Amino acid sequence: MASILDEYEDSLHRSVSVPQSRASVGIPHSGYVNARLEKETPIFNKQRIDFAPPEKINSLVVSSNQLCMSLGKDTLLRIDLGKPDEPNQVELGRKDEAKVYKMFLDHTGSHLLIALNTSECLYLNRSVQKVRALSRWKGHLIESVGWNKFLGSETNTGPILVGTSQGQIYEAEISVSEGSLFSTNPDQYFRQVYTLEEESGPAPVCCLEIERGLEGKFFIIATTRKRLFQFVGKVPEGTEQQGFSSIFAVHADHLPSFREFPANLGFSEIAFYTPKLRSNPRSFAWMMGNGVLYGTLDYSRPDSILSDERVWVYPPDIDITVNKPISIVLTQFHFLLLLPDRVKAVCTLNGQVVFQDPFLEKFGSLTRMIKDPTVQQIWIHTEKVVFRYHVQRESRDVWKMYMNMNKFDLAKEYCKDRPECLDIVLAKEAEHCFQNKRYLDSAKCYALTQNYFEEIALKFIEAKQEEALMEFLIKKLSNLKPSEKTQTTLLTTWLTELYLNWLGILQGDPSQRNLYLDTREKFRTFLSSPKNKDCLFNNRASIYELLASHGDTEHMVYFAVIMQDYERVVAHHCQHDEYDEALNVLSRHRDEKLFYKFSPVLIQHIPKKVVDAWISMGSRLDARNLIPALVNYSQSASTQQINEAIRYMEFCVYQLEETQQAIHNYLLSLYALCRPDSLLSYLEQAGTNPNRIHYDLKYALRLCAEHGHHRACVHIYKVMELYEEAVDLALQVDVDLAKSCADLPEDDEELRKKLWLKIARHVVQEEKDVKKAMACLSSCALLKIEDVLPFFPDFVTIDHFKEAICNSLEDYNKHIEELKREMEEATQSAKRIREDIQEMRNKYGSVEPQEKCAACDFPLLNRPFYLFLCGHMFHYDCLLQAVFPNLPAYKQAKLEDLQKKLAATSQPSKSHHRPKDADAISLGKGQQSREQIKADIDDIVAAECVYCGELMIRSIDKPFIDPQKYEEEMQSWL
């Protein structure tokens, strides 16, 4: 057999025309939308299957990508369309003249029923190769099967309904046994549940369909040649496996609801459209004698699920006596009729024929058309050829039909991904709303279109619909891109003007108070919109002018707040003497620059609140910038008001710990002016270290001197270390204060003595108090009686000084005795040192012959060596090598110089008869002897043991490997 289902494009494609739309529609601010006419593929694209059947095709069914066709008398061909190259051929095994009448394939593609013209029925499961006869079905010519989509599986059909040519409806169930290919009887049962009749008696059951609605309700649709019956009933939960007998039993005594039409094709066929797999159908189309009844399915209705029913009457070119329709298929928006020589597609939205596809006579008469509900493919066959239709973008022109029906929401839904079509729909909807005086809705739609902006605006102006115009401008503004700044500025300014005009009209009409408030809220929302913020900010000068021209100070302030132009807001409040409100704005927005600018005005009227606001700002304010406001205020204010300035300065100094000299100087000036008591405490708290004092000492001294604060001046003199001036000024205030000043220069005894002499002279000469003068002697150990005596007059008797003179003589005797004792102690110390030196010269150590150098581990006695008290012994050269790198640079240089001198003295003389007094001559010339050089080298090299001395301690953080030689050392280990 030739290869199966190798598809190729048939030349019989029919192009679908696309209605021409506007080539381009532009607006000055939004660009253009180009609606290009593209060559699109047809909605229903036909393909011929490259398959030459060996025998004529009797019947063809397809479901779930499983295709079954009956060929000739005894052959059945099964094809899995997912594997088209692996067809399966089954023989029916009939020896009589029986022919296939109809075939029925369930929704899973697993169960195939084959009705024969001999009133017999065969069954074939997808998983087996052998056809089985259904014995209980014998004697009935099967016309239709209603599959159970809710309980059916690949091995069991569940309860199904079977319609016969005699009008009987049977309930049956077919099951494949798991233990063998089939059980004894694959048909579990076969019982009659109902008989359909027309006016002339029982009529063939042309179609059966079972659907489940809400709350366990089932709907059964059955059709005859002229009637469409509906059986509605509930199957108790858990009893679905028992079948549908209970539903039909309700109608045993009376007919169910049905629709009837007079004409008769001799048969009828119903088709359903299911949008998604395993969901309920959403629409139906019933082909009968008078035309096609089509509509939607509403499962919430109690008695009938058929809804929105319409009848498409056959046109004149369809004569049911000559070329009556053969089959019908339903898609989302079309139903397709199969005629003997063509296919006709009708749109269910408007009933128009949108597609006709004639077939060539060479293919023969068309036999049947079916649809695979799972993949939405349509199949047509003749006795010799098979065709397949692909449905592509069926909804492409649906928007236009909904638009013409004024169903604009649906139209927009189906063209949301096609902007050129969406623009047409929006324009049509806007025009429709405008003509019906729904101006606000019209404005909203116009704003979304690409129509010319000026035309639309003039349209609303001419209709005197200012509110609709504003709505149009608002929507248009919201749709502009950020780059369209000019258009944004135009619309923003225009809207502001319209709002102000409208508010001005409403404000003067008390009856429109609610509308005024609503409009005001909309205007404020417009001004505060984040989308408009940049535009309003860039054009705030124009907006201010508009607000000013309308005299709307309320919204001018509101707009200034939005623009964060708080300077304008505060200035407005100050101009209207609303100082508290101005301060509230400053406190709320905490802008330092505005505080600096408006504080001089505000502090004149509400000083306490202003200072409180400054304090709440904390360190964000620079107090230096507020001093001018305080100075102006303090010059014209009373002492009580100056206290507010002092309060803020104290906050800066003590709380914020400000160190700026200007702040401390100003606080000093306020203290000197109004609070002398606080002045001295401030100075004392500031301390006496000039480096840690933040006020200007010279300025403070001059200020205190001008206001006569002598104690403060004394303190400042002490800080400046001008002790003589401090003592001189303190003597004018208090002698005790002068005494405290005299003791301050602790490191300068001469100065202290001089200061105490000043005090003594003052006490003697000014106060003439001998007892106080004697008290000065006891207060300062530097003063002696002989220093004070010159200050006394000649007539003073010695009795007043007798005690002081005696004490002085005693002190001198004690000092002499102390000097003698120190001399004796020094003599004894010198004697002990000389004895220790002599003992060290006689000290020795013993070295065994086997002793080794602690550094090189070679015998010690081979070369000159050193022996330390700790017991370590080193060769001279080993010790030199260990010590030299760790010596300071100046000692290294000295050591090298000594080594050179030692080498020079070691060279033999050129004359073998050197004079005996040669060394004496050399010494006489100032050169060192060989022994002295060696002693100097020993002092450097052998000052301490290299292992036990400070050298080892200092090298504790030295790396084992020199960082400069690290890389070389690392490479040597590789």
PDB file of N, CA and C in Angstrom, residues 386-421:
ATOM      1  N   VAL A 386      -9.681  11.533   0.333  1.00  0.00           N
ATOM      2  CA  VAL A 386      -9.862  12.090   1.685  1.00  0.00           C
ATOM      3  C   VAL A 386      -9.252  13.489   1.715  1.00  0.00           C
ATOM      4  N   PHE A 387      -9.982  14.417   2.287  1.00  0.00           N
ATOM      5  CA  PHE A 387      -9.512  15.797   2.455  1.00  0.00           C
ATOM      6  C   PHE A 387      -9.543  16.163   3.942  1.00  0.00           C
ATOM      7  N   ARG A 388      -8.708  17.156   4.251  1.00  0.00           N
ATOM      8  CA  ARG A 388      -8.682  17.665   5.637  1.00  0.00           C
ATOM      9  C   ARG A 388      -8.599  19.187   5.606  1.00  0.00           C
ATOM     10  N   TYR A 389      -9.397  19.809   6.477  1.00  0.00           N
ATOM     11  CA  TYR A 389      -9.375  21.267   6.634  1.00  0.00           C
ATOM     12  C   TYR A 389      -8.714  21.629   7.964  1.00  0.00           C
ATOM     13  N   HIS A 390      -7.786  22.602   7.858  1.00  0.00           N
ATOM     14  CA  HIS A 390      -7.203  23.201   9.063  1.00  0.00           C
ATOM     15  C   HIS A 390      -7.904  24.542   9.311  1.00  0.00           C
ATOM     16  N   VAL A 391      -8.347  24.759  10.525  1.00  0.00           N
ATOM     17  CA  VAL A 391      -8.993  26.032  10.890  1.00  0.00           C
ATOM     18  C   VAL A 391      -7.920  26.954  11.464  1.00  0.00           C
ATOM     19  N   GLN A 392      -7.668  28.066  10.770  1.00  0.00           N
ATOM     20  CA  GLN A 392      -6.578  28.968  11.151  1.00  0.00           C
ATOM     21  C   GLN A 392      -7.109  30.371  11.432  1.00  0.00           C
ATOM     22  N   ARG A 393      -6.866  30.825  12.663  1.00  0.00           N
ATOM     23  CA  ARG A 393      -7.237  32.191  13.069  1.00  0.00           C
ATOM     24  C   ARG A 393      -8.675  32.503  12.679  1.00  0.00           C
ATOM     25  N   GLU A 394      -9.550  31.708  13.171  1.00  0.00           N
ATOM     26  CA  GLU A 394     -10.961  31.847  12.803  1.00  0.00           C
ATOM     27  C   GLU A 394     -11.547  33.179  13.250  1.00  0.00           C
ATOM     28  N   SER A 395     -10.973  33.733  14.305  1.00  0.00           N
ATOM     29  CA  SER A 395     -11.556  34.955  14.871  1.00  0.00           C
ATOM     30  C   SER A 395     -11.010  36.227  14.253  1.00  0.00           C
ATOM     31  N   ARG A 396     -10.297  36.120  13.141  1.00  0.00           N
ATOM     32  CA  ARG A 396      -9.617  37.293  12.587  1.00  0.00           C
ATOM     33  C   ARG A 396     -10.563  38.414  12.188  1.00  0.00           C
ATOM     34  N   ASP A 397     -11.762  38.097  11.673  1.00  0.00           N
ATOM     35  CA  ASP A 397     -12.715  39.129  11.224  1.00  0.00           C
ATOM     36  C   ASP A 397     -13.939  39.215  12.123  1.00  0.00           C
ATOM     37  N   VAL A 398     -13.874  38.522  13.260  1.00  0.00           N
ATOM     38  CA  VAL A 398     -15.042  38.537  14.149  1.00  0.00           C
ATOM     39  C   VAL A 398     -15.274  39.923  14.724  1.00  0.00           C
ATOM     40  N   TRP A 399     -14.186  40.649  14.955  1.00  0.00           N
ATOM     41  CA  TRP A 399     -14.328  41.991  15.526  1.00  0.00           C
ATOM     42  C   TRP A 399     -15.217  42.887  14.682  1.00  0.00           C
ATOM     43  N   LYS A 400     -15.102  42.720  13.372  1.00  0.00           N
ATOM     44  CA  LYS A 400     -15.878  43.577  12.463  1.00  0.00           C
ATOM     45  C   LYS A 400     -17.372  43.263  12.569  1.00  0.00           C
ATOM     46  N   MET A 401     -17.684  41.994  12.728  1.00  0.00           N
ATOM     47  CA  MET A 401     -19.091  41.606  12.829  1.00  0.00           C
ATOM     48  C   MET A 401     -19.690  42.102  14.143  1.00  0.00           C
ATOM     49  N   TYR A 402     -18.946  41.922  15.219  1.00  0.00           N
ATOM     50  CA  TYR A 402     -19.441  42.451  16.494  1.00  0.00           C
ATOM     51  C   TYR A 402     -19.570  43.971  16.437  1.00  0.00           C
ATOM     52  N   MET A 403     -18.657  44.612  15.764  1.00  0.00           N
ATOM     53  CA  MET A 403     -18.732  46.073  15.651  1.00  0.00           C
ATOM     54  C   MET A 403     -19.992  46.491  14.910  1.00  0.00           C
ATOM     55  N   ASN A 404     -20.286  45.829  13.824  1.00  0.00           N
ATOM     56  CA  ASN A 404     -21.495  46.156  13.055  1.00  0.00           C
ATOM     57  C   ASN A 404     -22.759  45.853  13.835  1.00  0.00           C
ATOM     58  N   MET A 405     -22.649  44.942  14.811  1.00  0.00           N
ATOM     59  CA  MET A 405     -23.795  44.625  15.666  1.00  0.00           C
ATOM     60  C   MET A 405     -23.834  45.524  16.905  1.00  0.00           C
ATOM     61  N   ASN A 406     -22.903  46.503  16.975  1.00  0.00           N
ATOM     62  CA  ASN A 406     -22.785  47.420  18.112  1.00  0.00           C
ATOM     63  C   ASN A 406     -22.433  46.697  19.412  1.00  0.00           C
ATOM     64  N   LYS A 407     -21.823  45.540  19.284  1.00  0.00           N
ATOM     65  CA  LYS A 407     -21.299  44.840  20.458  1.00  0.00           C
ATOM     66  C   LYS A 407     -19.809  45.157  20.553  1.00  0.00           C
ATOM     67  N   PHE A 408     -19.536  46.357  21.039  1.00  0.00           N
ATOM     68  CA  PHE A 408     -18.177  46.883  20.951  1.00  0.00           C
ATOM     69  C   PHE A 408     -17.217  46.193  21.920  1.00  0.00           C
ATOM     70  N   ASP A 409     -17.705  45.788  23.083  1.00  0.00           N
ATOM     71  CA  ASP A 409     -16.810  45.106  24.025  1.00  0.00           C
ATOM     72  C   ASP A 409     -16.301  43.806  23.440  1.00  0.00           C
ATOM     73  N   LEU A 410     -17.179  43.048  22.826  1.00  0.00           N
ATOM     74  CA  LEU A 410     -16.748  41.801  22.193  1.00  0.00           C
ATOM     75  C   LEU A 410     -15.840  42.081  21.004  1.00  0.00           C
ATOM     76  N   ALA A 411     -16.168  43.128  20.254  1.00  0.00           N
ATOM     77  CA  ALA A 411     -15.323  43.478  19.107  1.00  0.00           C
ATOM     78  C   ALA A 411     -13.905  43.819  19.562  1.00  0.00           C
ATOM     79  N   LYS A 412     -13.787  44.578  20.652  1.00  0.00           N
ATOM     80  CA  LYS A 412     -12.453  44.936  21.151  1.00  0.00           C
ATOM     81  C   LYS A 412     -11.723  43.712  21.697  1.00  0.00           C
ATOM     82  N   GLU A 413     -12.457  42.789  22.242  1.00  0.00           N
ATOM     83  CA  GLU A 413     -11.828  41.586  22.773  1.00  0.00           C
ATOM     84  C   GLU A 413     -11.148  40.781  21.673  1.00  0.00           C
ATOM     85  N   TYR A 414     -11.743  40.784  20.486  1.00  0.00           N
ATOM     86  CA  TYR A 414     -11.213  39.963  19.398  1.00  0.00           C
ATOM     87  C   TYR A 414     -10.250  40.711  18.481  1.00  0.00           C
ATOM     88  N   CYS A 415      -9.939  41.944  18.797  1.00  0.00           N
ATOM     89  CA  CYS A 415      -8.917  42.634  17.998  1.00  0.00           C
ATOM     90  C   CYS A 415      -7.914  43.359  18.893  1.00  0.00           C
ATOM     91  N   LYS A 416      -7.776  42.896  20.140  1.00  0.00           N
ATOM     92  CA  LYS A 416      -6.883  43.584  21.075  1.00  0.00           C
ATOM     93  C   LYS A 416      -5.423  43.471  20.663  1.00  0.00           C
ATOM     94  N   ASP A 417      -5.091  42.427  19.859  1.00  0.00           N
ATOM     95  CA  ASP A 417      -3.716  42.298  19.386  1.00  0.00           C
ATOM     96  C   ASP A 417      -3.530  42.850  17.982  1.00  0.00           C
ATOM     97  N   ARG A 418      -4.526  43.560  17.488  1.00  0.00           N
ATOM     98  CA  ARG A 418      -4.443  44.182  16.153  1.00  0.00           C
ATOM     99  C   ARG A 418      -4.804  45.654  16.316  1.00  0.00           C
ATOM    100  N   PRO A 419      -3.844  46.504  16.549  1.00  0.00           N
ATOM    101  CA  PRO A 419      -4.140  47.906  16.882  1.00  0.00           C
ATOM    102  C   PRO A 419      -4.894  48.650  15.794  1.00  0.00           C
ATOM    103  N   GLU A 420      -4.625  48.317  14.526  1.00  0.00           N
ATOM    104  CA  GLU A 420      -5.331  49.050  13.460  1.00  0.00           C
ATOM    105  C   GLU A 420      -6.818  48.729  13.474  1.00  0.00           C
ATOM    106  N   CYS A 421      -7.179  47.490  13.823  1.00  0.00           N
ATOM    107  CA  CYS A 421      -8.597  47.124  13.897  1.00  0.00           C
ATOM    108  C   CYS A 421      -9.220  47.684  15.178  1.00  0.00           C
TER     109      CYS A 421
END
